[in-house]
PDB file of C-alpha atoms in Angstrom:
ATOM      1  CA  MET A   1      -6.056  16.894  -6.831  1.00  0.00           C
ATOM      2  CA  TYR A   2      -4.216  16.066  -9.881  1.00  0.00           C
ATOM      3  CA  PHE A   3      -3.462  17.979 -12.594  1.00  0.00           C
ATOM      4  CA  ALA A   4      -2.432  15.127 -15.876  1.00  0.00           C
ATOM      5  CA  ALA A   5      -2.001  16.208 -19.236  1.00  0.00           C
ATOM      6  CA  LEU A   6      -0.419  14.324 -22.750  1.00  0.00           C
ATOM      7  CA  LEU A   7       1.603  16.253 -24.557  1.00  0.00           C
ATOM      8  CA  ALA A   8       2.249  14.289 -28.173  1.00  0.00           C
ATOM      9  CA  ARG A   9       5.063  16.237 -30.657  1.00  0.00           C
ATOM     10  CA  THR A  10       3.894  16.282 -33.861  1.00  0.00           C
ATOM     11  CA  GLU A  11       5.485  17.569 -37.415  1.00  0.00           C
ATOM     12  CA  ASP A  12       3.320  20.903 -36.366  1.00  0.00           C
ATOM     13  CA  GLY A  13       4.558  21.278 -32.676  1.00  0.00           C
ATOM     14  CA  TRP A  14       3.046  19.883 -30.077  1.00  0.00           C
ATOM     15  CA  GLU A  15      -0.921  18.838 -29.158  1.00  0.00           C
ATOM     16  CA  ALA A  16      -1.953  18.847 -25.593  1.00  0.00           C
ATOM     17  CA  SER A  17      -4.900  16.258 -24.338  1.00  0.00           C
ATOM     18  CA  ASP A  18      -5.360  15.994 -20.303  1.00  0.00           C
ATOM     19  CA  THR A  19      -6.304  13.024 -19.198  1.00  0.00           C
ATOM     20  CA  GLU A  20      -8.099  10.987 -16.918  1.00  0.00           C
ATOM     21  CA  LEU A  21      -6.217   8.591 -14.452  1.00  0.00           C
ATOM     22  CA  ASP A  22      -8.251   6.279 -13.156  1.00  0.00           C
ATOM     23  CA  ASP A  23      -7.528   4.068 -15.336  1.00  0.00           C
ATOM     24  CA  VAL A  24      -4.025   3.541 -14.690  1.00  0.00           C
ATOM     25  CA  GLU A  25      -2.902   1.825 -11.812  1.00  0.00           C
ATOM     26  CA  THR A  26       0.888   1.094 -13.233  1.00  0.00           C
ATOM     27  CA  LEU A  27       3.784   2.523 -15.379  1.00  0.00           C
ATOM     28  CA  THR A  28       2.706   0.170 -18.218  1.00  0.00           C
ATOM     29  CA  ASP A  29      -1.041   1.255 -18.183  1.00  0.00           C
ATOM     30  CA  LEU A  30       0.386   5.241 -18.282  1.00  0.00           C
ATOM     31  CA  ALA A  31       2.657   4.659 -21.026  1.00  0.00           C
ATOM     32  CA  ASP A  32       0.171   2.516 -23.127  1.00  0.00           C
ATOM     33  CA  LEU A  33      -2.326   5.590 -22.747  1.00  0.00           C
ATOM     34  CA  ALA A  34       0.519   8.307 -23.980  1.00  0.00           C
ATOM     35  CA  ARG A  35       1.206   5.521 -26.931  1.00  0.00           C
ATOM     36  CA  GLU A  36      -2.960   5.931 -28.193  1.00  0.00           C
ATOM     37  CA  ALA A  37      -1.805  10.014 -27.957  1.00  0.00           C
ATOM     38  CA  ALA A  38       1.095   9.649 -29.603  1.00  0.00           C
ATOM     39  CA  VAL A  39       1.536  10.400 -33.691  1.00  0.00           C
ATOM     40  CA  ASP A  40       3.303   8.168 -35.734  1.00  0.00           C
ATOM     41  CA  ASP A  41       5.519   6.728 -33.048  1.00  0.00           C
ATOM     42  CA  ASP A  42       6.767  10.154 -31.801  1.00  0.00           C
ATOM     43  CA  THR A  43       7.413  11.220 -28.363  1.00  0.00           C
ATOM     44  CA  VAL A  44       4.640  11.820 -25.668  1.00  0.00           C
ATOM     45  CA  VAL A  45       5.526  13.531 -22.689  1.00  0.00           C
ATOM     46  CA  ALA A  46       2.768  12.951 -19.669  1.00  0.00           C
ATOM     47  CA  PHE A  47       2.813  15.672 -16.865  1.00  0.00           C
ATOM     48  CA  ILE A  48       1.298  14.772 -13.641  1.00  0.00           C
ATOM     49  CA  GLU A  49       0.954  17.275 -11.218  1.00  0.00           C
ATOM     50  CA  GLN A  50      -0.331  17.337  -6.967  1.00  0.00           C
ATOM     51  CA  GLU A  51      -1.285  20.471  -6.105  1.00  0.00           C
ATOM     52  CA  ASP A  52       2.504  22.285  -6.562  1.00  0.00           C
ATOM     53  CA  ALA A  53       3.656  19.707  -3.722  1.00  0.00           C
ATOM     54  CA  TRP A  54       5.388  17.172  -6.664  1.00  0.00           C
ATOM     55  CA  PHE A  55       5.203  16.699 -10.050  1.00  0.00           C
ATOM     56  CA  GLY A  56       6.442  14.168 -12.851  1.00  0.00           C
ATOM     57  CA  VAL A  57       7.545  13.797 -16.173  1.00  0.00           C
ATOM     58  CA  ILE A  58       7.142  10.899 -18.218  1.00  0.00           C
ATOM     59  CA  ARG A  59       8.469  10.344 -21.554  1.00  0.00           C
ATOM     60  CA  VAL A  60       7.599   7.799 -23.934  1.00  0.00           C
ATOM     61  CA  ASP A  61       9.066   7.546 -27.139  1.00  0.00           C
ATOM     62  CA  GLY A  62       7.585   4.521 -29.649  1.00  0.00           C
ATOM     63  CA  GLU A  63       7.959   1.219 -27.678  1.00  0.00           C
ATOM     64  CA  ASP A  64      10.941   2.303 -25.597  1.00  0.00           C
ATOM     65  CA  ASP A  65      10.727   2.060 -22.021  1.00  0.00           C
ATOM     66  CA  PRO A  66       9.136   4.842 -20.504  1.00  0.00           C
ATOM     67  CA  ARG A  67      11.538   7.302 -18.526  1.00  0.00           C
ATOM     68  CA  VAL A  68      10.420   9.112 -15.338  1.00  0.00           C
ATOM     69  CA  PHE A  69      11.006  11.952 -12.991  1.00  0.00           C
ATOM     70  CA  LEU A  70       9.239  12.703  -9.934  1.00  0.00           C
ATOM     71  CA  SER A  71      10.912  16.363  -8.630  1.00  0.00           C
ATOM     72  CA  ASN A  72      10.496  15.052  -4.696  1.00  0.00           C
ATOM     73  CA  ALA A  73       9.542  10.772  -4.648  1.00  0.00           C
ATOM     74  CA  ALA A  74       9.284  11.022  -0.688  1.00  0.00           C
ATOM     75  CA  ILE A  75       6.231  13.502  -1.266  1.00  0.00           C
ATOM     76  CA  ALA A  76       5.499  11.698  -4.484  1.00  0.00           C
ATOM     77  CA  ALA A  77       4.930   8.635  -2.459  1.00  0.00           C
ATOM     78  CA  ARG A  78       2.152   9.092  -0.011  1.00  0.00           C
ATOM     79  CA  SER A  79      -0.507   9.818  -3.127  1.00  0.00           C
ATOM     80  CA  SER A  80      -1.520   7.195  -5.215  1.00  0.00           C
ATOM     81  CA  TYR A  81       0.039   8.097  -8.770  1.00  0.00           C
ATOM     82  CA  GLY A  82       3.784   9.170  -7.436  1.00  0.00           C
ATOM     83  CA  ALA A  83       3.460   6.117  -5.149  1.00  0.00           C
ATOM     84  CA  MET A  84       3.176   4.060  -8.229  1.00  0.00           C
ATOM     85  CA  LEU A  85       5.695   5.956 -10.060  1.00  0.00           C
ATOM     86  CA  THR A  86       7.907   5.951  -7.119  1.00  0.00           C
ATOM     87  CA  ASP A  87       7.958   2.197  -6.974  1.00  0.00           C
ATOM     88  CA  GLU A  88       8.214   1.573 -10.001  1.00  0.00           C
ATOM     89  CA  LEU A  89      12.042   3.651 -10.099  1.00  0.00           C
ATOM     90  CA  LEU A  90      12.833   1.980  -6.815  1.00  0.00           C
ATOM     91  CA  GLY A  91      12.166  -1.671  -8.364  1.00  0.00           C
ATOM     92  CA  ARG A  92       9.761  -2.167  -5.552  1.00  0.00           C
ATOM     93  CA  ASP A  93       6.588  -4.695  -6.599  1.00  0.00           C
ATOM     94  CA  ASP A  94       3.073  -4.002  -5.295  1.00  0.00           C
ATOM     95  CA  ASP A  95       3.060  -8.051  -4.541  1.00  0.00           C
ATOM     96  CA  ASP A  96       6.477  -7.469  -2.192  1.00  0.00           C
ATOM     97  CA  ALA A  97       4.679  -5.146   0.532  1.00  0.00           C
ATOM     98  CA  THR A  98       1.266  -7.931   0.431  1.00  0.00           C
ATOM     99  CA  ASP A  99       3.913 -11.141   1.246  1.00  0.00           C
ATOM    100  CA  ASP A 100       5.839  -8.600   3.733  1.00  0.00           C
ATOM    101  CA  LEU A 101       2.574  -7.873   5.620  1.00  0.00           C
ATOM    102  CA  ASP A 102       1.497 -11.925   5.370  1.00  0.00           C
ATOM    103  CA  SER A 103       4.216 -13.234   6.949  1.00  0.00           C
ATOM    104  CA  LEU A 104       4.701 -10.644   9.674  1.00  0.00           C
ATOM    105  CA  ASP A 105       2.997 -11.530  13.651  1.00  0.00           C
ATOM    106  CA  LEU A 106       1.626  -8.524  14.130  1.00  0.00           C
ATOM    107  CA  ASP A 107      -0.157  -9.262  17.439  1.00  0.00           C
ATOM    108  CA  GLY A 108       2.162 -11.204  18.958  1.00  0.00           C
ATOM    109  CA  THR A 109      -0.230 -14.105  20.419  1.00  0.00           C
ATOM    110  CA  GLU A 110       1.522 -16.212  17.729  1.00  0.00           C
ATOM    111  CA  ASP A 111       4.544 -17.160  20.559  1.00  0.00           C
ATOM    112  CA  GLY A 112       3.251 -15.952  23.636  1.00  0.00           C
ATOM    113  CA  GLU A 113       3.897 -12.311  25.190  1.00  0.00           C
ATOM    114  CA  PRO A 114       5.271 -10.142  22.775  1.00  0.00           C
ATOM    115  CA  GLU A 115       9.182  -9.068  23.599  1.00  0.00           C
ATOM    116  CA  SER A 116       9.266  -6.111  25.280  1.00  0.00           C
ATOM    117  CA  ASP A 117      12.557  -4.875  23.510  1.00  0.00           C
ATOM    118  CA  ASN A 118      12.280  -1.938  21.737  1.00  0.00           C
ATOM    119  CA  ASN A 119      14.514  -2.907  19.231  1.00  0.00           C
ATOM    120  CA  ALA A 120      14.091  -0.959  15.698  1.00  0.00           C
ATOM    121  CA  ASP A 121      15.007  -3.863  14.112  1.00  0.00           C
ATOM    122  CA  ASP A 122      11.594  -5.298  15.096  1.00  0.00           C
ATOM    123  CA  ASP A 123       9.322  -2.409  13.500  1.00  0.00           C
ATOM    124  CA  PRO A 124       6.632  -4.207  11.402  1.00  0.00           C
ATOM    125  CA  LEU A 125       6.434  -0.721   9.564  1.00  0.00           C
ATOM    126  CA  GLU A 126       9.785  -0.787   9.081  1.00  0.00           C
ATOM    127  CA  ALA A 127      10.148  -4.444   7.877  1.00  0.00           C
ATOM    128  CA  VAL A 128       7.577  -3.463   5.252  1.00  0.00           C
ATOM    129  CA  ASN A 129       8.546  -0.367   3.775  1.00  0.00           C
ATOM    130  CA  GLY A 130      12.106  -1.487   4.295  1.00  0.00           C
ATOM    131  CA  SER A 131      14.667   0.771   6.554  1.00  0.00           C
ATOM    132  CA  ASP A 132      15.397   3.482   3.472  1.00  0.00           C
ATOM    133  CA  GLY A 133      12.150   4.950   2.154  1.00  0.00           C
ATOM    134  CA  PRO A 134      11.828   7.053  -1.239  1.00  0.00           C
ATOM    135  CA  PRO A 135      14.484  10.340  -1.135  1.00  0.00           C
ATOM    136  CA  HIS A 136      13.439  13.231  -0.133  1.00  0.00           C
ATOM    137  CA  GLY A 137      13.920  14.927  -3.353  1.00  0.00           C
ATOM    138  CA  PRO A 138      14.386  13.978  -6.930  1.00  0.00           C
ATOM    139  CA  LEU A 139      14.280  10.498  -8.183  1.00  0.00           C
ATOM    140  CA  GLY A 140      14.201   9.320 -12.005  1.00  0.00           C
ATOM    141  CA  ASP A 141      15.729  10.959 -15.005  1.00  0.00           C
ATOM    142  CA  ALA A 142      16.571  14.437 -14.886  1.00  0.00           C
ATOM    143  CA  ALA A 143      17.743  14.129 -18.717  1.00  0.00           C
ATOM    144  CA  LEU A 144      15.200  12.621 -20.101  1.00  0.00           C
ATOM    145  CA  LEU A 145      14.086  16.228 -21.671  1.00  0.00           C
ATOM    146  CA  ALA A 146      17.510  17.446 -21.977  1.00  0.00           C
ATOM    147  CA  ASP A 147      17.257  17.440 -26.136  1.00  0.00           C
ATOM    148  CA  LEU A 148      13.608  18.872 -25.607  1.00  0.00           C
ATOM    149  CA  GLY A 149      15.206  21.945 -24.455  1.00  0.00           C
ATOM    150  CA  VAL A 150      15.121  21.344 -20.670  1.00  0.00           C
ATOM    151  CA  SER A 151      18.564  20.334 -19.466  1.00  0.00           C
ATOM    152  CA  ASP A 152      18.739  17.898 -15.841  1.00  0.00           C
ATOM    153  CA  LYS A 153      20.246  21.099 -14.042  1.00  0.00           C
ATOM    154  CA  GLU A 154      16.903  23.286 -14.879  1.00  0.00           C
ATOM    155  CA  LEU A 155      14.920  20.092 -14.432  1.00  0.00           C
ATOM    156  CA  LEU A 156      16.238  19.595 -10.872  1.00  0.00           C
ATOM    157  CA  ALA A 157      16.177  23.370 -10.047  1.00  0.00           C
ATOM    158  CA  LEU A 158      11.971  23.817 -10.826  1.00  0.00           C
ATOM    159  CA  ASN A 159       9.543  24.294  -8.063  1.00  0.00           C
ATOM    160  CA  GLY A 160       6.024  25.886  -7.963  1.00  0.00           C
ATOM    161  CA  ASP A 161       4.001  25.543 -11.391  1.00  0.00           C
ATOM    162  CA  ALA A 162       7.238  23.618 -12.740  1.00  0.00           C
ATOM    163  CA  LEU A 163       4.783  22.303 -15.591  1.00  0.00           C
ATOM    164  CA  SER A 164       4.435  26.080 -16.905  1.00  0.00           C
ATOM    165  CA  THR A 165       8.354  26.320 -17.249  1.00  0.00           C
ATOM    166  CA  ILE A 166       8.508  23.134 -18.758  1.00  0.00           C
ATOM    167  CA  ALA A 167       5.951  23.831 -21.454  1.00  0.00           C
ATOM    168  CA  ASP A 168       7.696  27.291 -22.098  1.00  0.00           C
ATOM    169  CA  SER A 169      10.918  25.498 -22.626  1.00  0.00           C
ATOM    170  CA  LEU A 170       9.280  22.994 -25.301  1.00  0.00           C
ATOM    171  CA  GLY A 171       7.179  25.799 -26.744  1.00  0.00           C
ATOM    172  CA  CYS A 172       4.000  24.491 -25.950  1.00  0.00           C
ATOM    173  CA  THR A 173       2.564  26.678 -22.970  1.00  0.00           C
ATOM    174  CA  GLU A 174      -0.255  27.818 -24.928  1.00  0.00           C
ATOM    175  CA  VAL A 175      -1.415  23.794 -25.815  1.00  0.00           C
ATOM    176  CA  LEU A 176      -1.116  22.787 -22.268  1.00  0.00           C
ATOM    177  CA  GLU A 177      -2.867  26.053 -21.305  1.00  0.00           C
ATOM    178  CA  ALA A 178      -5.870  25.313 -23.089  1.00  0.00           C
ATOM    179  CA  VAL A 179      -6.345  21.595 -21.428  1.00  0.00           C
ATOM    180  CA  ARG A 180      -5.526  22.942 -17.509  1.00  0.00           C
TER     181      ARG A 180
END
């Protein structure tokens, strides 16, 4: 179960809205959704949380590229929205995995009997996923909220209900709780 919310900074503070991620397939889609919620091209912070397993913070400032932080990339990569963000941060292209799958001889019938050595370098899943998956731990720009009152050290130390802690630091706990 996901919780997702957008916080748009205004002259009077923050405005929160919960958001549906059904139509979000890329970070660009998410950034466009955030820009639609922006007031006068000001800062929008998107929160995504999956049952206290991981959280993501995406910051969009006007037309600048979005900045992203994930609390635990390895856990996030196991979910659809977390995988989208993890792939973006690691510079992976969805088409790359598909191309790699198409080029693999998974049944071993093309060249006769499959080779019997158990060399880890021949592992088809490793060939698709790469030998080093997403890191176990934080990934992205931990300083993305520093100018808003949440230092990189504070963000890196968060666990559990991190979004409430972040909202408290930003001074928008009440508006975030209203959309929860």
